[in-house]
Short mmCIF file of C-alpha atoms in Angstrom, two decimals:
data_model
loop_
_atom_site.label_atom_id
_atom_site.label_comp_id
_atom_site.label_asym_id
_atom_site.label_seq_id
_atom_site.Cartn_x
_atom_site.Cartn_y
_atom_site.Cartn_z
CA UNK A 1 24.72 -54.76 19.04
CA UNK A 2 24.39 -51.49 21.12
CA UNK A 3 23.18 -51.40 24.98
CA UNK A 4 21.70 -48.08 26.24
CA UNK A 5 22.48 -47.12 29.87
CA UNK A 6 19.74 -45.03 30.77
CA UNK A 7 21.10 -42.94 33.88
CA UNK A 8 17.36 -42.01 35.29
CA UNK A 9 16.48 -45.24 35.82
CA UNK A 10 19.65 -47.31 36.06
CA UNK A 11 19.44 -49.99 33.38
CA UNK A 12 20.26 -51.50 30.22
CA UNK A 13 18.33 -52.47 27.74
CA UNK A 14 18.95 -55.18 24.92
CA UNK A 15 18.03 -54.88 21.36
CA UNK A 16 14.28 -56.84 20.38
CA UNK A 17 15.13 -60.96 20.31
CA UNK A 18 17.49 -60.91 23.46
CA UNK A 19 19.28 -64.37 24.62
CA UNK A 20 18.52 -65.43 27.80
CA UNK A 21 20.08 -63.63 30.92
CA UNK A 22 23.54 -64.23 32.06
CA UNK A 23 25.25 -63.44 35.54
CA UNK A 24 26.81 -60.00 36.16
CA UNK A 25 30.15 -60.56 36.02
CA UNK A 26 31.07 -58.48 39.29
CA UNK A 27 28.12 -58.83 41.62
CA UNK A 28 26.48 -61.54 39.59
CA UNK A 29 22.69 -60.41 39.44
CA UNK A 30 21.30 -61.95 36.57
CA UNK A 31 21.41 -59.56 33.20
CA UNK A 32 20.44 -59.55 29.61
CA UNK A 33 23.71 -60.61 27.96
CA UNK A 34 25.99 -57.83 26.40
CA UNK A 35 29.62 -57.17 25.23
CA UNK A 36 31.02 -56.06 28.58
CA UNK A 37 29.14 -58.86 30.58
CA UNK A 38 27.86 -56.65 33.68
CA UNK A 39 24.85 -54.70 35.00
CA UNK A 40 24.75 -50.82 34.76
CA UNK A 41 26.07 -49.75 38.38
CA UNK A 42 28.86 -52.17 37.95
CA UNK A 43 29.64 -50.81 34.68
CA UNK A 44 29.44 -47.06 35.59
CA UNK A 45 31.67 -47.81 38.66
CA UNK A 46 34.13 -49.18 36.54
CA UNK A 47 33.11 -46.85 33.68
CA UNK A 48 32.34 -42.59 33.44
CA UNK A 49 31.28 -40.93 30.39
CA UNK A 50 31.48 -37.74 31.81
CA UNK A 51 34.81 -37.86 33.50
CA UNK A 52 35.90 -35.36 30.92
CA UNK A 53 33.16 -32.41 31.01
CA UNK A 54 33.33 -30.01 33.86
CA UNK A 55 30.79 -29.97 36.08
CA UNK A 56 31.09 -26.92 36.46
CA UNK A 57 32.17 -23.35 34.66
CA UNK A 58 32.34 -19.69 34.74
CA UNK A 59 30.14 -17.68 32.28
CA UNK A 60 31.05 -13.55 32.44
CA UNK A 61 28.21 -11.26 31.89
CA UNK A 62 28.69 -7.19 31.89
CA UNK A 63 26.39 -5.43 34.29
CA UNK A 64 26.36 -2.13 31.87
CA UNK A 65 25.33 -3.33 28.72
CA UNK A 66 23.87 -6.40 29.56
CA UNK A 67 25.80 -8.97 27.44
CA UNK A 68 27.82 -12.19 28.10
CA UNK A 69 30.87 -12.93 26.83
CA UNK A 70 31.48 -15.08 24.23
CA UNK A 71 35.17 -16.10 23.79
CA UNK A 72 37.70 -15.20 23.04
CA UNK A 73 36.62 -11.08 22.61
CA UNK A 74 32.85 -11.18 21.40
CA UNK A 75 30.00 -9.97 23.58
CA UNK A 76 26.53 -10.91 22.68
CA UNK A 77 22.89 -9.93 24.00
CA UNK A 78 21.38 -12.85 25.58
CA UNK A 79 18.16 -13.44 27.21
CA UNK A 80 17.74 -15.59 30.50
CA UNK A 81 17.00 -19.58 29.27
CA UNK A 82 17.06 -18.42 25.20
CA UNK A 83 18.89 -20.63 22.87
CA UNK A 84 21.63 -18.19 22.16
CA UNK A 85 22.45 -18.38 26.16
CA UNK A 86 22.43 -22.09 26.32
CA UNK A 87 24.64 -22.26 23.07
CA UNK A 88 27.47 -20.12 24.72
CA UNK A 89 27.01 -22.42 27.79
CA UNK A 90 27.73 -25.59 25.65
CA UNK A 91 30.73 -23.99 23.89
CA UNK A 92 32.33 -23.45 27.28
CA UNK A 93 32.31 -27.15 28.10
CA UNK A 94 35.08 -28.43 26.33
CA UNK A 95 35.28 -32.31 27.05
CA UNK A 96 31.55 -32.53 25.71
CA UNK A 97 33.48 -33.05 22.05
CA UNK A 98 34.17 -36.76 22.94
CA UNK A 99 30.66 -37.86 23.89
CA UNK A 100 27.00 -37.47 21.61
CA UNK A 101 24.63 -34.56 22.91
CA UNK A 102 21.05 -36.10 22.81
CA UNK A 103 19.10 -32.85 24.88
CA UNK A 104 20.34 -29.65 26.86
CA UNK A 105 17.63 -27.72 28.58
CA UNK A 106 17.59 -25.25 31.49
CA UNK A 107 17.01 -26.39 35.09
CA UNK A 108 15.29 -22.70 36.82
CA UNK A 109 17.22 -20.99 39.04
CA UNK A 110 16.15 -17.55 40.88
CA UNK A 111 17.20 -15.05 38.40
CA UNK A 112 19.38 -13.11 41.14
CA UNK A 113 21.12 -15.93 42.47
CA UNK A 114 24.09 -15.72 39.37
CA UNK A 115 23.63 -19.03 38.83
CA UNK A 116 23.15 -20.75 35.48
CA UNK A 117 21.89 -24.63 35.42
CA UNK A 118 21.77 -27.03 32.05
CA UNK A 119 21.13 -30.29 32.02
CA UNK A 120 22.44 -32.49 29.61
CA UNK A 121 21.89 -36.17 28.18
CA UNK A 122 25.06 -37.86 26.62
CA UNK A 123 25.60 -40.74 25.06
CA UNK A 124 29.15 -42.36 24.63
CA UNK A 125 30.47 -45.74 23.63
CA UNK A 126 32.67 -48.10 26.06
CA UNK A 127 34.49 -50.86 25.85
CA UNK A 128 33.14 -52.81 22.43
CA UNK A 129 29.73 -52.28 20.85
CA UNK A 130 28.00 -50.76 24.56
CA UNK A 131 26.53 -47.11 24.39
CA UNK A 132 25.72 -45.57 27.76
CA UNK A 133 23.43 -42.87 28.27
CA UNK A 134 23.53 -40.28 31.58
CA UNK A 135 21.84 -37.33 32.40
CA UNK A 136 24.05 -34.73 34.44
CA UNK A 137 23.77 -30.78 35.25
CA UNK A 138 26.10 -28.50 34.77
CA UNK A 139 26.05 -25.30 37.02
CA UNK A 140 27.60 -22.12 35.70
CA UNK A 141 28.47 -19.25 37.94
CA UNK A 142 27.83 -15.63 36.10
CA UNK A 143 30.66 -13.35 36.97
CA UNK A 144 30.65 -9.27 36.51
CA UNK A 145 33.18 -8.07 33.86
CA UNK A 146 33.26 -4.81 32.16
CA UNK A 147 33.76 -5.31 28.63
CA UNK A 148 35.73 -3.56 26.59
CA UNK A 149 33.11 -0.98 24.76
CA UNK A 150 31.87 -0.20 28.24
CA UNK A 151 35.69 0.44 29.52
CA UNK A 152 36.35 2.61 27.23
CA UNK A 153 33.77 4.79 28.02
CA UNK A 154 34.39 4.70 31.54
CA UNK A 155 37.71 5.82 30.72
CA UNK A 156 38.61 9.81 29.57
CA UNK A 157 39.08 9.17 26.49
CA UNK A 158 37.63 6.45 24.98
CA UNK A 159 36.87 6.95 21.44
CA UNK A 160 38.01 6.53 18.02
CA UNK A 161 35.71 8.21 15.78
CA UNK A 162 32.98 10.43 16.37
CA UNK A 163 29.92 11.54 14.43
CA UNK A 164 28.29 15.10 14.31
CA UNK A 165 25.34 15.18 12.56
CA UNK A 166 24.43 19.32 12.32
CA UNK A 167 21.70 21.57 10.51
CA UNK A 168 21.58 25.25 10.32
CA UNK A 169 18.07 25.47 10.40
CA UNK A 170 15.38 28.25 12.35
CA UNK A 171 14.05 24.80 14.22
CA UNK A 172 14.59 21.05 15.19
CA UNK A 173 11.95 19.01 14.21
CA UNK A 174 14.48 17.29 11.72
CA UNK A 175 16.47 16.14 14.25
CA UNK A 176 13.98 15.09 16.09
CA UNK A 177 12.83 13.30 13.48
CA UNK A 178 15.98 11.60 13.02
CA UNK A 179 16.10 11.29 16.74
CA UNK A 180 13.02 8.46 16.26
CA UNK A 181 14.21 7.01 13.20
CA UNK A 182 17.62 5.49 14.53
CA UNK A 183 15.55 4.74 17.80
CA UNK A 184 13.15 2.31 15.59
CA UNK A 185 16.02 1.26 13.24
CA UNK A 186 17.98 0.93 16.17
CA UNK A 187 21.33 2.32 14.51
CA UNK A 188 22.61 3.57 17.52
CA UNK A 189 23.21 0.00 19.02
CA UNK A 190 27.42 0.09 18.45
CA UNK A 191 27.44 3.80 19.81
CA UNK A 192 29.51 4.70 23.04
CA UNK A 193 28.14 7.61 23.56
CA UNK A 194 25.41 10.44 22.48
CA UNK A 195 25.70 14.19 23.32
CA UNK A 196 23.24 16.45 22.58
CA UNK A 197 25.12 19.43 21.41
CA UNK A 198 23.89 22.95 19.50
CA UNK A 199 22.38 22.69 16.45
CA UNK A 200 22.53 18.75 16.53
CA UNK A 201 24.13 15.36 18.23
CA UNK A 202 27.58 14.04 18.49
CA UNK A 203 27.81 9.95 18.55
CA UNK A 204 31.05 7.87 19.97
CA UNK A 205 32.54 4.88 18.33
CA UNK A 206 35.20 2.65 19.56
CA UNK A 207 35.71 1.30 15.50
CA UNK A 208 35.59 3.21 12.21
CA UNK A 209 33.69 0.35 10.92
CA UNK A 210 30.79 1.66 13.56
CA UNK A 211 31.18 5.27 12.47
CA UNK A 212 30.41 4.71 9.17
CA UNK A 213 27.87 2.28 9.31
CA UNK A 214 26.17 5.39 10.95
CA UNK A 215 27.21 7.63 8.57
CA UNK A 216 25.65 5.10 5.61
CA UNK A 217 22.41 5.25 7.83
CA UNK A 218 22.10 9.27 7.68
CA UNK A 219 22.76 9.34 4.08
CA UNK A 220 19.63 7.10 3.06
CA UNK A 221 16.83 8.75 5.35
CA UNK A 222 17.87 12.15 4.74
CA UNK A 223 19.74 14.60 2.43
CA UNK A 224 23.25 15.17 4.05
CA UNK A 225 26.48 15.83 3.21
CA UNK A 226 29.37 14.19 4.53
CA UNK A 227 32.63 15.33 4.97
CA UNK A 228 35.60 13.37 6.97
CA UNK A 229 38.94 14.17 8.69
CA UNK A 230 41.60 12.08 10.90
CA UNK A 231 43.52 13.20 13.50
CA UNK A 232 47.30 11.51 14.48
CA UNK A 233 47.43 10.70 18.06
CA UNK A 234 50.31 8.36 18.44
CA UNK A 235 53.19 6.79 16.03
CA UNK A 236 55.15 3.77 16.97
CA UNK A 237 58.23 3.78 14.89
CA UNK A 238 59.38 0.30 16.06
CA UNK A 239 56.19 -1.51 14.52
CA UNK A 240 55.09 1.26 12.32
CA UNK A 241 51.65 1.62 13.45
CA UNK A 242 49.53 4.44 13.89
CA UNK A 243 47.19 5.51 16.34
CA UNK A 244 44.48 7.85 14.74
CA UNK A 245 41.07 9.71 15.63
CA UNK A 246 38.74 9.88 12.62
CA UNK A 247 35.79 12.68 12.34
CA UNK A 248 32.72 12.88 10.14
CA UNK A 249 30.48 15.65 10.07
CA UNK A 250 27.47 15.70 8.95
CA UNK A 251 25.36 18.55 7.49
CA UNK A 252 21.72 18.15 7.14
CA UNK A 253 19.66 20.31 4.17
CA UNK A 254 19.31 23.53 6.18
CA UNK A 255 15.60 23.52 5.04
CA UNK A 256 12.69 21.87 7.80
CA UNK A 257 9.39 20.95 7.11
CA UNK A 258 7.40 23.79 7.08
CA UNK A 259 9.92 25.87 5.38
CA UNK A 260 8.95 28.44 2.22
CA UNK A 261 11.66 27.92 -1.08
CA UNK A 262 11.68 29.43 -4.35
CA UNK A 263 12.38 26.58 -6.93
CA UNK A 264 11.91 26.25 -10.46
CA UNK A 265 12.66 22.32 -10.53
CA UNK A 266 12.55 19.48 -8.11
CA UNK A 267 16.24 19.34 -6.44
CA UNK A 268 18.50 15.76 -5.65
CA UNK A 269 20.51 15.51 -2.74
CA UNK A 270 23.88 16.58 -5.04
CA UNK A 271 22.25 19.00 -6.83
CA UNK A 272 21.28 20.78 -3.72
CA UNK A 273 25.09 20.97 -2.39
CA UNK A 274 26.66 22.05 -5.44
CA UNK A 275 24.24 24.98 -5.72
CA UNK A 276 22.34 25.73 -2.03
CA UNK A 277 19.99 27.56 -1.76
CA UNK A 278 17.73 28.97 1.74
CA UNK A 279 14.32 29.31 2.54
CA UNK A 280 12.57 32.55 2.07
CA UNK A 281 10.36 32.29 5.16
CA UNK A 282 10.62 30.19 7.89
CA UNK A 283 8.09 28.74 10.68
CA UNK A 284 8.35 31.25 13.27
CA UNK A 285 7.48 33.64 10.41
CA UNK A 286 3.89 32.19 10.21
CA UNK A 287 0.58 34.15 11.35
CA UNK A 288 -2.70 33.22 12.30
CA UNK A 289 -5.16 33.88 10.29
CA UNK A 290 -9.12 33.55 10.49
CA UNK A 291 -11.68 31.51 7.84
CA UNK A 292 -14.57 34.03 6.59
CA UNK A 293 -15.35 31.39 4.06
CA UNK A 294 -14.71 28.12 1.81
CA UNK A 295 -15.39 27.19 -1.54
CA UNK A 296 -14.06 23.57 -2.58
CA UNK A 297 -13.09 24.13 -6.37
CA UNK A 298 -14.48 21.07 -8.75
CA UNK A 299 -12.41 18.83 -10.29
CA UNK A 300 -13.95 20.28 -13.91
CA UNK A 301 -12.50 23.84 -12.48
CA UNK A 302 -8.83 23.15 -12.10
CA UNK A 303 -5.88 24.14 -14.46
CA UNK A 304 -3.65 21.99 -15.65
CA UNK A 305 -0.10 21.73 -17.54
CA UNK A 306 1.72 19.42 -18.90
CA UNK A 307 4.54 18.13 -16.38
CA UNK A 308 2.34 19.26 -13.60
CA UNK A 309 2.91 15.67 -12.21
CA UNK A 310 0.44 13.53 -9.77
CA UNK A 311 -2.04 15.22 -7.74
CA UNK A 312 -2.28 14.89 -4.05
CA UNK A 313 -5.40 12.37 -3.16
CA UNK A 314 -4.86 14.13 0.74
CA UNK A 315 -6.01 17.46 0.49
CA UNK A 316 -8.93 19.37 -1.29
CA UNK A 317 -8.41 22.69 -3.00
CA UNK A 318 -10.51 25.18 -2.99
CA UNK A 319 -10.98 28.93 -2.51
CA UNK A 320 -10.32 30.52 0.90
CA UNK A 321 -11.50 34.14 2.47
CA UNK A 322 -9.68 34.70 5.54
CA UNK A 323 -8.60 37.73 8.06
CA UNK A 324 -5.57 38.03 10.16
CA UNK A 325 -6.24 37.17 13.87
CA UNK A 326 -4.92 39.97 14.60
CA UNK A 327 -7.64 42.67 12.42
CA UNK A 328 -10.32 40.35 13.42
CA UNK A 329 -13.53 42.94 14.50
CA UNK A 330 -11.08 46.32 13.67
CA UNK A 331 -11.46 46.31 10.08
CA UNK A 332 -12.71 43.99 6.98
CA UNK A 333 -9.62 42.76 4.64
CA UNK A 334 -10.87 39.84 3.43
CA UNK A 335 -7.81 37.84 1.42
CA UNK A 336 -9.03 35.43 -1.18
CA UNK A 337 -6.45 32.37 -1.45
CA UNK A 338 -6.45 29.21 -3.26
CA UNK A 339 -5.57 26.75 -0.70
CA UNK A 340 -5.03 22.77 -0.34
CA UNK A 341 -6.57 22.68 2.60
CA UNK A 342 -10.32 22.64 1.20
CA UNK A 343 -11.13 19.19 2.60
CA UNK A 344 -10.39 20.73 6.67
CA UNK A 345 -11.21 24.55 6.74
CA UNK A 346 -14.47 25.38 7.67
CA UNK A 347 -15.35 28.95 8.56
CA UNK A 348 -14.77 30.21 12.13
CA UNK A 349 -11.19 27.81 11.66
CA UNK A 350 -7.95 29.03 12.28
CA UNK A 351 -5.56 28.61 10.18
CA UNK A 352 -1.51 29.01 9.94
CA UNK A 353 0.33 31.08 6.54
CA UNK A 354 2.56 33.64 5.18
CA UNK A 355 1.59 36.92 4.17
CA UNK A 356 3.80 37.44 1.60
CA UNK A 357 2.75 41.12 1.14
CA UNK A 358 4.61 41.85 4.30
CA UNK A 359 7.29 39.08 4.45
CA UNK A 360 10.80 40.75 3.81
CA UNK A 361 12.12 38.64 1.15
CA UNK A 362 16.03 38.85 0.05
CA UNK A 363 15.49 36.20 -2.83
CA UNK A 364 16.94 36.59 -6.26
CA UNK A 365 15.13 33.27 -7.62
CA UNK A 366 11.57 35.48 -5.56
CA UNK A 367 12.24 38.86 -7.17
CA UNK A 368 12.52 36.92 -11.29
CA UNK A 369 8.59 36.01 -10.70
CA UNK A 370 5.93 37.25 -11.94
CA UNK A 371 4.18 39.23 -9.40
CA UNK A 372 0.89 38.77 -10.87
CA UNK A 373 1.39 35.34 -9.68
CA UNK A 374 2.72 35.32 -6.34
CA UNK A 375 -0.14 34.95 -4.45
CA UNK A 376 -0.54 37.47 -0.97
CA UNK A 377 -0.85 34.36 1.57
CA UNK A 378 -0.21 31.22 1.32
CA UNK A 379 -2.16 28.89 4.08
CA UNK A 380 0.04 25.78 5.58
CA UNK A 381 -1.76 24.15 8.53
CA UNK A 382 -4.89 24.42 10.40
CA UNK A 383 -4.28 25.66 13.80
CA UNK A 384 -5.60 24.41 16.76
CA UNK A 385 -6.08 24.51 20.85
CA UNK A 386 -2.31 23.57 21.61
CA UNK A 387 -3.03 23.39 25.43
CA UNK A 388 -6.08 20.91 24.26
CA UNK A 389 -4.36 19.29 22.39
CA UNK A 390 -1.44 18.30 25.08
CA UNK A 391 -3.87 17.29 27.33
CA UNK A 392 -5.69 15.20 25.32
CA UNK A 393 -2.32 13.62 23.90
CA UNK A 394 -2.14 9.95 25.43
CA UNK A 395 0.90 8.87 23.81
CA UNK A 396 4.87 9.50 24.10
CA UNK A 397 8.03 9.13 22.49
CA UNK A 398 11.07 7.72 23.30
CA UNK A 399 14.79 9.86 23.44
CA UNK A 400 18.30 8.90 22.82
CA UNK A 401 18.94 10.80 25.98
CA UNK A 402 16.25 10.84 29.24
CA UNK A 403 17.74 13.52 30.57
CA UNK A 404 18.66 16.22 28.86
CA UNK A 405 17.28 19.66 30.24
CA UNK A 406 15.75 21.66 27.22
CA UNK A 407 15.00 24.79 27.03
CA UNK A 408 11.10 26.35 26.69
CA UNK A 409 11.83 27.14 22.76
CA UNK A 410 12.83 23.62 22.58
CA UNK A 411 10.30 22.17 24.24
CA UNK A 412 7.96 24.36 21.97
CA UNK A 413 9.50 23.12 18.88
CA UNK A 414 8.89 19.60 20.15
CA UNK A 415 5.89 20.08 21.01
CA UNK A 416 4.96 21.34 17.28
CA UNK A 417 7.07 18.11 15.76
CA UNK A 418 4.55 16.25 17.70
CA UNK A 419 1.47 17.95 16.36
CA UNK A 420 3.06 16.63 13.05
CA UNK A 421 2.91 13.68 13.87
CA UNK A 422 -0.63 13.93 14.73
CA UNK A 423 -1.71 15.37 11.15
CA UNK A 424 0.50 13.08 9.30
CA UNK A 425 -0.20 9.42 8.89
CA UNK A 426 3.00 9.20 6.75
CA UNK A 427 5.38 10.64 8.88
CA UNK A 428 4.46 8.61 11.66
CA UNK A 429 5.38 5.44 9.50
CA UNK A 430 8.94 5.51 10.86
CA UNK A 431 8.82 6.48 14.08
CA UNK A 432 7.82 4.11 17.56
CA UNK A 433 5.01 5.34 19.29
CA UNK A 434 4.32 4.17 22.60
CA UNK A 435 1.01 4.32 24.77
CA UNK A 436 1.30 6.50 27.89
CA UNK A 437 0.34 4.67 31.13
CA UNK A 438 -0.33 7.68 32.69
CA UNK A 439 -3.31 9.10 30.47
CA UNK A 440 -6.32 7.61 29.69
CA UNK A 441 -7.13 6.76 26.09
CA UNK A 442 -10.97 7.56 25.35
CA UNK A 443 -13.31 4.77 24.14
CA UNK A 444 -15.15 6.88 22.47
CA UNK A 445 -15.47 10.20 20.45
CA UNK A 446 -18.05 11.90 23.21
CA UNK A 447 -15.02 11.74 26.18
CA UNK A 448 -13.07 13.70 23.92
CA UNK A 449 -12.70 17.26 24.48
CA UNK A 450 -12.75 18.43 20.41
CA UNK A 451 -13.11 15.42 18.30
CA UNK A 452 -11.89 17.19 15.52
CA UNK A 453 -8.00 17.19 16.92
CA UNK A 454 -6.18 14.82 15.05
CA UNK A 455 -5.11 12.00 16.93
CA UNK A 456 -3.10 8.70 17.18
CA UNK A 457 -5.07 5.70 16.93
CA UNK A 458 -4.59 2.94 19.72
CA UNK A 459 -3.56 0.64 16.79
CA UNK A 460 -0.81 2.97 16.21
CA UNK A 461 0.22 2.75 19.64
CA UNK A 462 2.90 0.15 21.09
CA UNK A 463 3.07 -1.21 24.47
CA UNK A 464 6.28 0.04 26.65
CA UNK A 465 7.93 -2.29 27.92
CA UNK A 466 9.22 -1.83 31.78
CA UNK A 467 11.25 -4.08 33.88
CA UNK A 468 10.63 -3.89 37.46
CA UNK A 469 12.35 -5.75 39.81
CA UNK A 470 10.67 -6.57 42.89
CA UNK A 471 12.53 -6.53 46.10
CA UNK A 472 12.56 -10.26 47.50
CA UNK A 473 10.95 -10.98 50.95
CA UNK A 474 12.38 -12.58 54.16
CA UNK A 475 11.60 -16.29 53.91
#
């Protein structure tokens, strides 16, 4: 028969059909009859469960990356009063092995005050056939302790294998591309460090293990190549280790969106690297150019070939008049183009392209075509109000680094990788966007300035998420 000892209340209580009460055995108040013959206090003077556990213990927690320390050498990320926190608290208490664990919860404590309270409810068997039940609370006191990822980078030199992830490219929207996609995939979370350097970023890693679970990232989001090197720093001849520093660089497709190529065929990663090739006109090469007209050509109209593969659902084509910005009221060169951009021109647009007939091409694949073919322009994007369209832009990104100083052709280059963003819904896909508290998002199409500016829907838009901590008050 088993007797509970319930610790809130002080008492014991018999199984259903109890005999009738005896006398306590040490201060004789009259009891239901069990195996140890006397009343709860008397038995829990004679009698402590809990002897064992510690009352209390010593948690550390490091103040740089926020994470405790889970022994003997693992730190983990742990929210105040979350079940992975109150399962490290349990495994530091070592005598609760010899006693039953019925509930563990959190008793609050003022989240400054590095203190950490559970309370517990045991249940352990005494003498013969008598369970006894008691609540206690355990306090924990959080101590600082750097850990060992943050030491090392506190220290000269700190790492073991670096990263440098490089593209010889004309601009750096693919990095900052890149930039967003291991910010939402969060594959920078075992890095040391991150420095912005030219042409690209260098990451830290304390591990090889780190390094190339980084380097496995950048090979399935974007076409790299990967080449790695290791560097002897130390030899101990006495226990024949050795102390190296490993290296993988990374070089990205020198080709950006945007970018003009020659091809004859569509081009895999490997293919790429075993026979490069460049672009034949790049962004900065683009002109503006004005819409005289626009003809959407019918689906009856079109030409097709065999192998031509799917059509694009996106974009409209259709025949385009247009004049260079630039000759706009001197003199009347109309260019006919077939363009893809049917479905957004309208005249009086402007629109972004290459003019070929002036573009100084040093192609070999360029000069084999047919010139009869090559058209004069080719049309990429519509172009609109960029200073309207900054203004109106109620949305931000996050960075790897806050702070880094760019430069204004930077900061012009970001600012385009934005307006991508805008006109693609695709592209957008794997990057975070989060709302900007300090614009205000328009209910409605009339307290926009040009409703025809592509835009970021507030469904798109995530909350950001700050932590303020407010200073606390004389009592």
């Amino acid at each position: 028969m088993e007797y509970i000892n319930n610790a809130t209340n002080g008492t014991i209580s018999s199984a259903p059909g109890a005999l009738n009460k005896i006398l306590c055995c040490e201060c004789g108040v009259p009891i239901e009859p069990n195996a140890s013959n006397m009343c709860v206090p008397c038995l829990r003077s004679h009698v402590d469960i809990t002897e064992n556990i510690p009352k209390q213990a010593v948690i550390f927690f490091c103040r740089n990356c926020e994470r405790y320390l889970n022994p003997p050498n693992e730190w983990v990320q742990c929210s105040l009063e979350s079940k992975e926190l109150l399962s490290l608290c349990l495994k530091r208490l070592q005598g609760l092995r010899q006693v039953k664990l019925v509930d563990a919860g959190f008793v609050w404590t003022e989240p400054h005050s590095k203190r950490i309270k559970v309370k517990l409810t045991v249940h352990g068997e005494v003498m013969s056939d008598v369970v006894l039940q008691q609540v206690f609370v355990v306090e924990f006191t959080v101590n600082n302790q750097m850990c060992d990822d943050c030491h090392r980078t506190e220290a000269k030199d700190f790492w073991r294998c670096m990263v440098t992830v490089r593209q010889k490219a004309v601009n750096r929207k693919t990095l900052f591309y890149l930039e967003q996609m291991i910010l939402k995939h969060k594959a920078h979370e075992n890095t040391l460090g991150i420095k912005p350097n030219t042409g690209g970023l260098d990451f830290f890693y304390a591990t090889d293990a780190h390094a190339r679970k980084m380097v496995d990232f950048l090979q399935a989001v974007l076409p790299v190549k990967v080449t790695n090197s290791k560097k002897l720093i130390s030899h101990d001849i006495h226990s024949n280790s050795y102390n190296y520093k490993y290296s993988y660089a990374v070089d990205i497709v020198p080709v950006s969106k945007g970018s003009l190529v020659c091809l004859m065929a569509e081009v895999q990663n490997m293919a790429f690297w075993k026979t490069p090739f460049e672009a034949i006109c790049n962004p900065k090469q683009m002109i503006e150019f004005v819409v005289m007209d626009v003809e959407i050509i019918r689906e009856s109209e079109r030409k097709t070939f065999p192998g031509q593969g799917p059509l694009s659902h996106r974009h409209s084509l259709a025949d385009v008049w247009v004049v260079k910005a630039s000759e706009l009221g001197i003199n009347d060169n109309t260019i006919h183009v077939k363009s893809h951009l049917g479905n957004l021109l309208k005249p009086g647009d402007s629109v972004l392209g290459y003019d070929l007939r002036e573009a100084n091409i040093n192609n070999a694949d360029f000069e084999k075509l047919n010139a009869e073919v090559v058209p004069d322009v080719l049309l990429i994007k519509k172009s609109y109000d960029k200073t309207v369209r900054k203004q109106s832009r109620n949305w931000k990104l996050k960075h790897l680094n806050e702070d880094v100083v760019v430069d204004t052709d930077i900061e012009n280059e970001y600012n385009e990788f934005l307006e991508d963003l805008e006109e693609d819904p695709e592209l957008r896909q794997n990057v975070n966007i989060f709302k900007d508290k300090n614009k205000q998002i328009p209910v409605d199409t009339n307290d926009m300035d040009d409703p025809s500016i592509p835009r970021i829907t507030l469904e798109e838009m995530l909350d950001d998420l700050v932590l303020e901590d407010e200073e606390m008050g004389e009592v």
